[in-house]
Amino acid sequence: MSTYVIVGGVAGGATAAARLRRRDESAEIIIIERGPYVSFANCGLPYHIGEVIPERDALLVSTPEKLRGEFAIDVRTQQEVVHIDWQARKLSVRDLRSGETYRLGYDKLILSPGAKPSIPPIPGADLEGVHTLRSIPDMDAIKARVDSGEVQSAVVVGGGFIGLEMAENLVERGVSVAVVEMLPQVMAVLDFEMAAMLHRELRDAGVRLALGDGLKEIRRTEEGRLEVVLSSGRTAEADIVILAIGVRPESDLAKAADLALGPRGHIVVNETMQTSDPDIYAVGDAIQVMNPITGQPTAIPLAGPANRQARIAADHITGLANAYQGTIGTAIVKVFGLTAATTGLNSQALKGAGIAFATSITHSSDHVGYYPGATPQTIKLLYAPGDGRLLGAQVVGHNAVDRTIDALATALKAGMTVYDLEHLELAYAPPYGAAKDPVNIAGFVASNALRGDTRLAEWHEIRDLDPERQGLLDVRSDAEWMLGRIPEAIHIPNTELRERMSELSRDKEWIVYCAVGRRAYVMERMLRQKGYQVRNLSGGWTTYSVATEAQDNFERCACEPVKEPAATPVLVETGSGAIEKPIAAAADQTADLQLNACGLQCPGPIMAVHKKLQGMEQGQVLEVLASDPGFRRDVAAWCEGTGNTLLTLDQSNGAIRALVRKTATQPQIKLTDEGGPAKGKTIVVFSSDLDRALASFIIANGAAAMGQPVTMFFTFWGLNVLRRKDPARVDKSLVERMFGWMLPKGAEALKLSKLNMGGMGTWMMKRVIKSKRIDSLPTLIASARESGVRLVACQMTMDMMGIQVEELIDGVEVGGVATYISETDKGNASLFI
Ligand code: FAD
């Protein structure tokens, strides 16, 4: 009979023990566990603190009694292995309750001692109220503090998996949370722009983010609270501090037994999990493994690898050939409404390993948009530029992120290329996916890039564009442009670009973008075939905007507890960058009308709100329900831009609910029926000075050339601009005739407002205009008429001066103030010249 001893009885240890028993009924199997519990779900610890998992016992996957009863395993808790005598194959075990030490022999030993939380060497790290989270007792201590009601605010140090899970669960308990992270981003396994989506989610949930700032000191205030001091000098007071800056392998025992260790202290094992002593196996967080992508050793402390390694160790001990294939690092985390997941290597790791790679970013719906509840999902692929082999993938979204990352992890593990992703046959029905699954779409885009069908630009390249040689072209709709844009971009909606292509210089490279890259791709193809140099901004405005906004809100955050039982009020980060407190739910506020915009994707919900509000009375309130997560940001920006009032904004069960009061008497930014902002221009021409008339027609022609409707309203002296040089004779009174003699007759008779000098200045100006080949006023008037500019003569002025319609040039309409006012209603700018 063999004796198998296992050190550590949680993820790796308990799995190894159960597998050993299944393969060897006759063996003596002993688990030595230092703590009071075995086989508990340490992954669930943060969620019990947050009371998302209300039952503490649910975390105890198994107990010593169950392991004894079901598997005949001798489980010894609160006993610690303190020494390995590998030559004699004996252990020294200390009973932590009695303090006695005894010797225990083994035939095979499995080490699964896990890892311990890193404690930074800073003053105050050992103060009462500063916690780490690894075990059930750690969890109990934190939860007891929160349950006591003493904890109003917390500082979580470290923005990795455990730090973010703790931040979310503390917010769930009504605690105001600040997250401090030394790197410029949370979740170092993600690329920056993917992590930036999490930053936005954290800020929107009211979490205070200090990024790129280390922990310098923790001290006690006079009031007895904790004060966290950061390297930058910024401080935050808190009632509790959670240190979650990473873990170190529990390898002291292995080190003392002279087992081979890696550069960071991890136990070195082979593919059957044997250490440098073939009778001693090691698994889990304490070991280093091979990364199949780099072929280099790595340490990835996750539960899945620990369990698989334990199975392989048990198999090998009991004579079954099975080899560990390495860890690619597939992981997932929930951060409030978002989920982030990764597999393989990120950009930094690939650079560090000296592996050439290309990337693509796609945004797709997790399922078809016409089935309720569709939400966006962002996929970043990292792949070999030569054969397209998948090297890494990251996914951030609201739903079905697990499904997507698992498909990608499987593809990566199988050595597939981005071309293979195009051909994956994935399950589809409207509630679940799309005929073109997000994974297929990611494959299409990356393959297009490798084949040269598309050339991608990355968001961080934009800041280094050379305006002499490169331009930015925004091809989104007017409504999307209105909600935000890259400052240097020019805007030509994709529906107009075929007609307006000539506005683009052929000497420049154009970086074209839309919301996510799909429309921009169509325009990229069209422009390239017309001879333009063009690239498509990978991930479009959606990625660019989230990656370039202010990420750290430490100073700006109102930092109020944001949890409410029924719905979570949403923080509003306005265009000006200020973060306002959550908009308080106005309990007594009732809506006059409802709008269900669930299922619509951006800018659909905003367009629907705009249309609905048009038909409502001033002061009435519209209740909007939307499922597009971008709506909570868009509706705030839209109300700010149009002068309407956002009364409440909250979110529950994935639905965003906004109450909007119609307060804009005349929207500051008006939308046409197609959803774009009204672009009409009205120009009141009051003057008959040559220079002023020239200016007004230059503006009118320019606006008309940009496809904008223009109405020019000629009143008082401005009416002279429209007079004929030699009109037909009409009946007039003496006074009317005198007006006619004194006032200039038409465009050619106008004089400069300044430097006229008895006609000399005017003559010189006309010569300059001619020599510089600038259009004369009569030519500009003719162009304006050809471009459809409306020329309206003021009825009242004509009556007053006795000017009759026959005396005016062709194509002039006669209208009153109402004509002018109704035209200004349709426009967004009115000039008085
Ligand atoms: P552990 O499960 O930590 O077990 C090691 C045990 O060995 C400990 O109980 C320790 O007391 C005992 N021990 C150590 N030395 C001795 C000794 N000398 N004598 C006796 N006993 C000893 N992973 C994921 O994949 N997904 C997640 O969502 C996730 N969430 C997590 C959340 C939290 C809060 C934590 C702490 C971890 C999380 N992990 C997650 C990581 C995952 O739990 C670990 O990767 C996994 O538990 C590692 O298994 P292990 O057997 O190596 O170590």
mmCIF file of N, CA and C and ligand atoms in Angstrom, residues 6-14 31-47 76 78-83 93 96 111-117 133-135 138 161-162 165-166 247 250 253 283-287 300-307 309-310 330-333, ligand 1:
data_model
loop_
_atom_site.group_PDB
_atom_site.id
_atom_site.type_symbol
_atom_site.label_atom_id
_atom_site.label_comp_id
_atom_site.label_asym_id
_atom_site.label_seq_id
_atom_site.Cartn_x
_atom_site.Cartn_y
_atom_site.Cartn_z
ATOM 1 N N ILE A 6 -0.411 15.026 0.740
ATOM 2 C CA ILE A 6 -0.636 16.272 -0.022
ATOM 3 C C ILE A 6 -0.541 17.448 0.940
ATOM 4 N N VAL A 7 0.269 18.413 0.577
ATOM 5 C CA VAL A 7 0.400 19.625 1.417
ATOM 6 C C VAL A 7 -0.496 20.705 0.823
ATOM 7 N N GLY A 8 -1.522 21.102 1.561
ATOM 8 C CA GLY A 8 -2.490 22.105 1.069
ATOM 9 C C GLY A 8 -3.738 21.398 0.593
ATOM 10 N N GLY A 9 -4.884 21.798 1.151
ATOM 11 C CA GLY A 9 -6.114 21.036 0.867
ATOM 12 C C GLY A 9 -7.182 21.848 0.173
ATOM 13 N N VAL A 10 -6.763 22.808 -0.673
ATOM 14 C CA VAL A 10 -7.825 23.621 -1.318
ATOM 15 C C VAL A 10 -7.881 23.240 -2.801
ATOM 16 N N ALA A 11 -7.642 24.194 -3.714
ATOM 17 C CA ALA A 11 -7.929 23.912 -5.135
ATOM 18 C C ALA A 11 -7.123 22.717 -5.654
ATOM 19 N N GLY A 12 -5.796 22.854 -5.677
ATOM 20 C CA GLY A 12 -4.981 21.779 -6.228
ATOM 21 C C GLY A 12 -4.968 20.554 -5.331
ATOM 22 N N GLY A 13 -4.834 20.781 -4.005
ATOM 23 C CA GLY A 13 -4.685 19.669 -3.061
ATOM 24 C C GLY A 13 -5.906 18.770 -3.031
ATOM 25 N N ALA A 14 -7.086 19.337 -2.911
ATOM 26 C CA ALA A 14 -8.303 18.526 -2.803
ATOM 27 C C ALA A 14 -8.559 17.773 -4.111
ATOM 28 N N ILE A 31 -4.216 14.497 3.567
ATOM 29 C CA ILE A 31 -4.099 15.941 3.262
ATOM 30 C C ILE A 31 -3.688 16.647 4.546
ATOM 31 N N ILE A 32 -2.624 17.450 4.450
ATOM 32 C CA ILE A 32 -2.236 18.298 5.584
ATOM 33 C C ILE A 32 -2.569 19.746 5.188
ATOM 34 N N GLU A 33 -3.443 20.367 5.950
ATOM 35 C CA GLU A 33 -3.875 21.738 5.630
ATOM 36 C C GLU A 33 -3.660 22.639 6.850
ATOM 37 N N ARG A 34 -2.981 23.714 6.613
ATOM 38 C CA ARG A 34 -2.645 24.646 7.701
ATOM 39 C C ARG A 34 -3.885 25.356 8.263
ATOM 40 N N GLY A 35 -4.794 25.669 7.379
ATOM 41 C CA GLY A 35 -5.980 26.426 7.788
ATOM 42 C C GLY A 35 -7.069 25.536 8.346
ATOM 43 N N PRO A 36 -8.185 26.171 8.798
ATOM 44 C CA PRO A 36 -9.262 25.381 9.384
ATOM 45 C C PRO A 36 -10.193 24.732 8.350
ATOM 46 N N TYR A 37 -10.044 25.108 7.074
ATOM 47 C CA TYR A 37 -10.971 24.596 6.056
ATOM 48 C C TYR A 37 -10.189 23.962 4.917
ATOM 49 N N VAL A 38 -10.847 22.997 4.269
ATOM 50 C CA VAL A 38 -10.280 22.454 3.028
ATOM 51 C C VAL A 38 -11.290 22.689 1.910
ATOM 52 N N SER A 39 -10.823 22.569 0.703
ATOM 53 C CA SER A 39 -11.687 22.579 -0.478
ATOM 54 C C SER A 39 -12.748 23.680 -0.428
ATOM 55 N N PHE A 40 -12.309 24.888 -0.136
ATOM 56 C CA PHE A 40 -13.286 25.993 -0.166
ATOM 57 C C PHE A 40 -13.085 26.790 -1.449
ATOM 58 N N ALA A 41 -14.120 27.563 -1.799
ATOM 59 C CA ALA A 41 -14.092 28.297 -3.071
ATOM 60 C C ALA A 41 -13.489 29.674 -2.827
ATOM 61 N N ASN A 42 -12.141 29.768 -2.916
ATOM 62 C CA ASN A 42 -11.572 31.110 -2.641
ATOM 63 C C ASN A 42 -11.989 32.122 -3.717
ATOM 64 N N CYS A 43 -12.373 31.625 -4.900
ATOM 65 C CA CYS A 43 -12.847 32.546 -5.944
ATOM 66 C C CYS A 43 -14.164 33.233 -5.543
ATOM 67 N N GLY A 44 -14.883 32.603 -4.606
ATOM 68 C CA GLY A 44 -16.181 33.179 -4.211
ATOM 69 C C GLY A 44 -16.085 34.123 -3.024
ATOM 70 N N LEU A 45 -14.887 34.255 -2.426
ATOM 71 C CA LEU A 45 -14.774 35.045 -1.187
ATOM 72 C C LEU A 45 -15.293 36.480 -1.332
ATOM 73 N N PRO A 46 -14.894 37.219 -2.390
ATOM 74 C CA PRO A 46 -15.372 38.610 -2.487
ATOM 75 C C PRO A 46 -16.890 38.705 -2.572
ATOM 76 N N TYR A 47 -17.507 37.680 -3.179
ATOM 77 C CA TYR A 47 -18.956 37.750 -3.401
ATOM 78 C C TYR A 47 -19.760 37.460 -2.140
ATOM 79 N N ARG A 76 -6.225 16.417 7.653
ATOM 80 C CA ARG A 76 -5.735 16.953 8.937
ATOM 81 C C ARG A 76 -5.629 18.478 8.805
ATOM 82 N N GLN A 78 -5.542 22.451 10.283
ATOM 83 C CA GLN A 78 -4.773 23.180 11.299
ATOM 84 C C GLN A 78 -3.486 22.454 11.678
ATOM 85 N N GLN A 79 -2.921 21.827 10.662
ATOM 86 C CA GLN A 79 -1.597 21.201 10.823
ATOM 87 C C GLN A 79 -0.725 21.720 9.682
ATOM 88 N N GLU A 80 0.516 21.987 10.019
ATOM 89 C CA GLU A 80 1.385 22.606 9.023
ATOM 90 C C GLU A 80 2.623 21.737 8.783
ATOM 91 N N VAL A 81 2.918 21.518 7.516
ATOM 92 C CA VAL A 81 4.163 20.815 7.190
ATOM 93 C C VAL A 81 5.285 21.845 7.315
ATOM 94 N N VAL A 82 6.233 21.560 8.214
ATOM 95 C CA VAL A 82 7.281 22.556 8.467
ATOM 96 C C VAL A 82 8.631 22.138 7.900
ATOM 97 N N HIS A 83 8.753 20.862 7.508
ATOM 98 C CA HIS A 83 10.042 20.427 6.957
ATOM 99 C C HIS A 83 9.845 19.187 6.085
ATOM 100 N N VAL A 93 5.481 17.579 10.735
ATOM 101 C CA VAL A 93 4.172 18.243 10.721
ATOM 102 C C VAL A 93 3.894 18.816 12.106
ATOM 103 N N LEU A 96 -1.076 22.778 14.880
ATOM 104 C CA LEU A 96 -1.134 24.194 15.287
ATOM 105 C C LEU A 96 -1.987 24.403 16.540
ATOM 106 N N LEU A 111 2.898 18.829 -3.474
ATOM 107 C CA LEU A 111 2.855 20.168 -2.844
ATOM 108 C C LEU A 111 1.830 21.018 -3.582
ATOM 109 N N SER A 112 0.836 21.485 -2.845
ATOM 110 C CA SER A 112 -0.119 22.444 -3.425
ATOM 111 C C SER A 112 -0.343 23.570 -2.412
ATOM 112 N N PRO A 113 0.741 24.239 -2.031
ATOM 113 C CA PRO A 113 0.644 25.204 -0.916
ATOM 114 C C PRO A 113 0.128 26.577 -1.328
ATOM 115 N N GLY A 114 -0.080 26.764 -2.651
ATOM 116 C CA GLY A 114 -0.675 28.030 -3.103
ATOM 117 C C GLY A 114 0.274 29.212 -3.059
ATOM 118 N N ALA A 115 -0.313 30.370 -2.815
ATOM 119 C CA ALA A 115 0.460 31.617 -2.800
ATOM 120 C C ALA A 115 -0.028 32.462 -1.639
ATOM 121 N N LYS A 116 0.796 33.416 -1.248
ATOM 122 C CA LYS A 116 0.351 34.323 -0.168
ATOM 123 C C LYS A 116 0.300 35.743 -0.721
ATOM 124 N N PRO A 117 -0.625 36.550 -0.211
ATOM 125 C CA PRO A 117 -0.730 37.929 -0.717
ATOM 126 C C PRO A 117 0.561 38.698 -0.464
ATOM 127 N N LEU A 133 -6.904 39.292 1.328
ATOM 128 C CA LEU A 133 -7.973 38.298 1.173
ATOM 129 C C LEU A 133 -7.424 37.071 0.474
ATOM 130 N N ARG A 134 -7.338 35.966 1.210
ATOM 131 C CA ARG A 134 -6.877 34.708 0.606
ATOM 132 C C ARG A 134 -7.696 33.526 1.117
ATOM 133 N N SER A 135 -8.188 33.671 2.364
ATOM 134 C CA SER A 135 -8.791 32.502 3.017
ATOM 135 C C SER A 135 -10.149 32.867 3.605
ATOM 136 N N ASP A 138 -9.792 35.316 6.445
ATOM 137 C CA ASP A 138 -9.595 36.684 5.914
ATOM 138 C C ASP A 138 -10.951 37.289 5.538
ATOM 139 N N PHE A 161 -7.500 41.282 -10.514
ATOM 140 C CA PHE A 161 -8.757 40.540 -10.368
ATOM 141 C C PHE A 161 -9.360 40.728 -8.975
ATOM 142 N N ILE A 162 -8.553 40.445 -7.952
ATOM 143 C CA ILE A 162 -9.115 40.462 -6.595
ATOM 144 C C ILE A 162 -9.459 41.883 -6.174
ATOM 145 N N GLU A 165 -12.719 42.902 -7.890
ATOM 146 C CA GLU A 165 -13.866 42.176 -7.319
ATOM 147 C C GLU A 165 -14.202 42.720 -5.931
ATOM 148 N N MET A 166 -13.178 43.059 -5.166
ATOM 149 C CA MET A 166 -13.433 43.643 -3.846
ATOM 150 C C MET A 166 -14.078 45.015 -3.974
ATOM 151 N N VAL A 247 0.347 38.223 -5.604
ATOM 152 C CA VAL A 247 0.674 37.114 -4.701
ATOM 153 C C VAL A 247 2.110 36.643 -4.926
ATOM 154 N N GLU A 250 4.046 30.255 -2.219
ATOM 155 C CA GLU A 250 4.363 29.679 -0.887
ATOM 156 C C GLU A 250 5.410 28.602 -1.110
ATOM 157 N N LEU A 253 8.990 26.086 1.993
ATOM 158 C CA LEU A 253 9.177 24.661 2.317
ATOM 159 C C LEU A 253 10.002 23.977 1.226
ATOM 160 N N VAL A 283 1.979 21.536 -7.695
ATOM 161 C CA VAL A 283 0.922 22.057 -8.586
ATOM 162 C C VAL A 283 0.429 23.409 -8.066
ATOM 163 N N GLY A 284 -0.306 24.125 -8.896
ATOM 164 C CA GLY A 284 -1.035 25.319 -8.451
ATOM 165 C C GLY A 284 -0.211 26.595 -8.458
ATOM 166 N N ASP A 285 -0.616 27.519 -7.611
ATOM 167 C CA ASP A 285 -0.037 28.865 -7.608
ATOM 168 C C ASP A 285 1.449 28.890 -7.256
ATOM 169 N N ALA A 286 1.931 27.810 -6.655
ATOM 170 C CA ALA A 286 3.323 27.805 -6.185
ATOM 171 C C ALA A 286 4.311 27.476 -7.290
ATOM 172 N N ILE A 287 3.829 27.039 -8.449
ATOM 173 C CA ILE A 287 4.786 26.534 -9.457
ATOM 174 C C ILE A 287 4.912 27.477 -10.659
ATOM 175 N N ILE A 300 1.163 31.586 -13.596
ATOM 176 C CA ILE A 300 -0.183 32.140 -13.772
ATOM 177 C C ILE A 300 -1.076 31.546 -12.676
ATOM 178 N N PRO A 301 -1.293 32.328 -11.597
ATOM 179 C CA PRO A 301 -2.000 31.777 -10.441
ATOM 180 C C PRO A 301 -3.517 31.758 -10.630
ATOM 181 N N LEU A 302 -4.025 30.725 -11.242
ATOM 182 C CA LEU A 302 -5.465 30.603 -11.481
ATOM 183 C C LEU A 302 -5.950 29.209 -11.093
ATOM 184 N N ALA A 303 -7.255 29.139 -10.803
ATOM 185 C CA ALA A 303 -7.825 27.888 -10.289
ATOM 186 C C ALA A 303 -7.881 26.790 -11.348
ATOM 187 N N GLY A 304 -8.194 27.162 -12.587
ATOM 188 C CA GLY A 304 -8.308 26.144 -13.647
ATOM 189 C C GLY A 304 -7.002 25.388 -13.846
ATOM 190 N N PRO A 305 -5.882 26.097 -14.064
ATOM 191 C CA PRO A 305 -4.609 25.398 -14.191
ATOM 192 C C PRO A 305 -4.291 24.551 -12.959
ATOM 193 N N ALA A 306 -4.554 25.083 -11.745
ATOM 194 C CA ALA A 306 -4.231 24.339 -10.517
ATOM 195 C C ALA A 306 -4.965 22.996 -10.515
ATOM 196 N N ASN A 307 -6.229 23.013 -10.903
ATOM 197 C CA ASN A 307 -7.021 21.780 -10.913
ATOM 198 C C ASN A 307 -6.529 20.794 -11.972
ATOM 199 N N GLN A 309 -3.512 20.648 -13.282
ATOM 200 C CA GLN A 309 -2.181 20.160 -12.893
ATOM 201 C C GLN A 309 -2.316 19.066 -11.824
ATOM 202 N N ALA A 310 -3.252 19.252 -10.883
ATOM 203 C CA ALA A 310 -3.446 18.273 -9.802
ATOM 204 C C ALA A 310 -3.862 16.925 -10.391
ATOM 205 N N THR A 330 -5.927 31.985 -19.608
ATOM 206 C CA THR A 330 -7.312 32.374 -19.905
ATOM 207 C C THR A 330 -7.983 32.781 -18.603
ATOM 208 N N ALA A 331 -8.507 33.995 -18.558
ATOM 209 C CA ALA A 331 -9.059 34.493 -17.302
ATOM 210 C C ALA A 331 -10.217 35.433 -17.585
ATOM 211 N N ILE A 332 -11.061 35.603 -16.597
ATOM 212 C CA ILE A 332 -12.265 36.447 -16.783
ATOM 213 C C ILE A 332 -12.593 37.126 -15.461
ATOM 214 N N VAL A 333 -13.129 38.338 -15.539
ATOM 215 C CA VAL A 333 -13.506 39.056 -14.315
ATOM 216 C C VAL A 333 -14.734 39.910 -14.579
HETATM 217 P P1 FAD B 1 -4.753 27.286 -2.667
HETATM 218 O O1 FAD B 1 -6.085 26.984 -3.212
HETATM 219 O O2 FAD B 1 -4.540 28.655 -2.147
HETATM 220 O O3 FAD B 1 -4.467 26.266 -1.514
HETATM 221 C C1 FAD B 1 -3.250 26.296 -0.812
HETATM 222 C C2 FAD B 1 -3.479 25.821 0.595
HETATM 223 O O4 FAD B 1 -2.267 25.315 1.092
HETATM 224 C C3 FAD B 1 -3.869 26.901 1.559
HETATM 225 O O5 FAD B 1 -5.124 26.650 2.136
HETATM 226 C C4 FAD B 1 -2.779 26.954 2.597
HETATM 227 O O6 FAD B 1 -3.269 27.159 3.898
HETATM 228 C C5 FAD B 1 -2.190 25.578 2.468
HETATM 229 N N1 FAD B 1 -0.771 25.510 2.893
HETATM 230 C C6 FAD B 1 0.247 26.276 2.447
HETATM 231 N N2 FAD B 1 1.404 25.887 3.011
HETATM 232 C C7 FAD B 1 1.121 24.868 3.830
HETATM 233 C C8 FAD B 1 1.893 24.050 4.683
HETATM 234 N N3 FAD B 1 3.198 24.214 4.822
HETATM 235 N N4 FAD B 1 1.288 23.101 5.374
HETATM 236 C C9 FAD B 1 -0.042 22.909 5.259
HETATM 237 N N5 FAD B 1 -0.830 23.634 4.454
HETATM 238 C C10 FAD B 1 -0.264 24.597 3.757
HETATM 239 N N6 FAD B 1 -8.737 31.863 -9.812
HETATM 240 C C11 FAD B 1 -9.488 31.750 -10.934
HETATM 241 O O7 FAD B 1 -9.132 31.007 -11.830
HETATM 242 N N7 FAD B 1 -10.653 32.458 -11.046
HETATM 243 C C12 FAD B 1 -11.096 33.260 -10.062
HETATM 244 O O8 FAD B 1 -12.166 33.869 -10.199
HETATM 245 C C13 FAD B 1 -10.326 33.413 -8.910
HETATM 246 N N8 FAD B 1 -10.741 34.232 -7.910
HETATM 247 C C14 FAD B 1 -9.990 34.314 -6.786
HETATM 248 C C15 FAD B 1 -10.434 35.120 -5.739
HETATM 249 C C16 FAD B 1 -9.705 35.212 -4.588
HETATM 250 C C17 FAD B 1 -10.187 36.111 -3.495
HETATM 251 C C18 FAD B 1 -8.517 34.452 -4.431
HETATM 252 C C19 FAD B 1 -7.745 34.518 -3.168
HETATM 253 C C20 FAD B 1 -8.068 33.639 -5.448
HETATM 254 C C21 FAD B 1 -8.791 33.562 -6.628
HETATM 255 N N9 FAD B 1 -8.371 32.770 -7.682
HETATM 256 C C22 FAD B 1 -9.122 32.679 -8.815
HETATM 257 C C23 FAD B 1 -7.088 32.033 -7.626
HETATM 258 C C24 FAD B 1 -7.312 30.603 -7.220
HETATM 259 O O9 FAD B 1 -8.066 30.548 -6.060
HETATM 260 C C25 FAD B 1 -5.971 29.955 -7.044
HETATM 261 O O10 FAD B 1 -5.302 29.973 -8.271
HETATM 262 C C26 FAD B 1 -6.091 28.529 -6.588
HETATM 263 O O11 FAD B 1 -6.771 28.449 -5.387
HETATM 264 C C27 FAD B 1 -4.695 27.931 -6.438
HETATM 265 O O12 FAD B 1 -4.786 26.662 -5.906
HETATM 266 P P2 FAD B 1 -3.626 26.093 -4.991
HETATM 267 O O13 FAD B 1 -4.035 24.713 -4.604
HETATM 268 O O14 FAD B 1 -2.335 26.281 -5.642
HETATM 269 O O15 FAD B 1 -3.615 27.032 -3.721
#
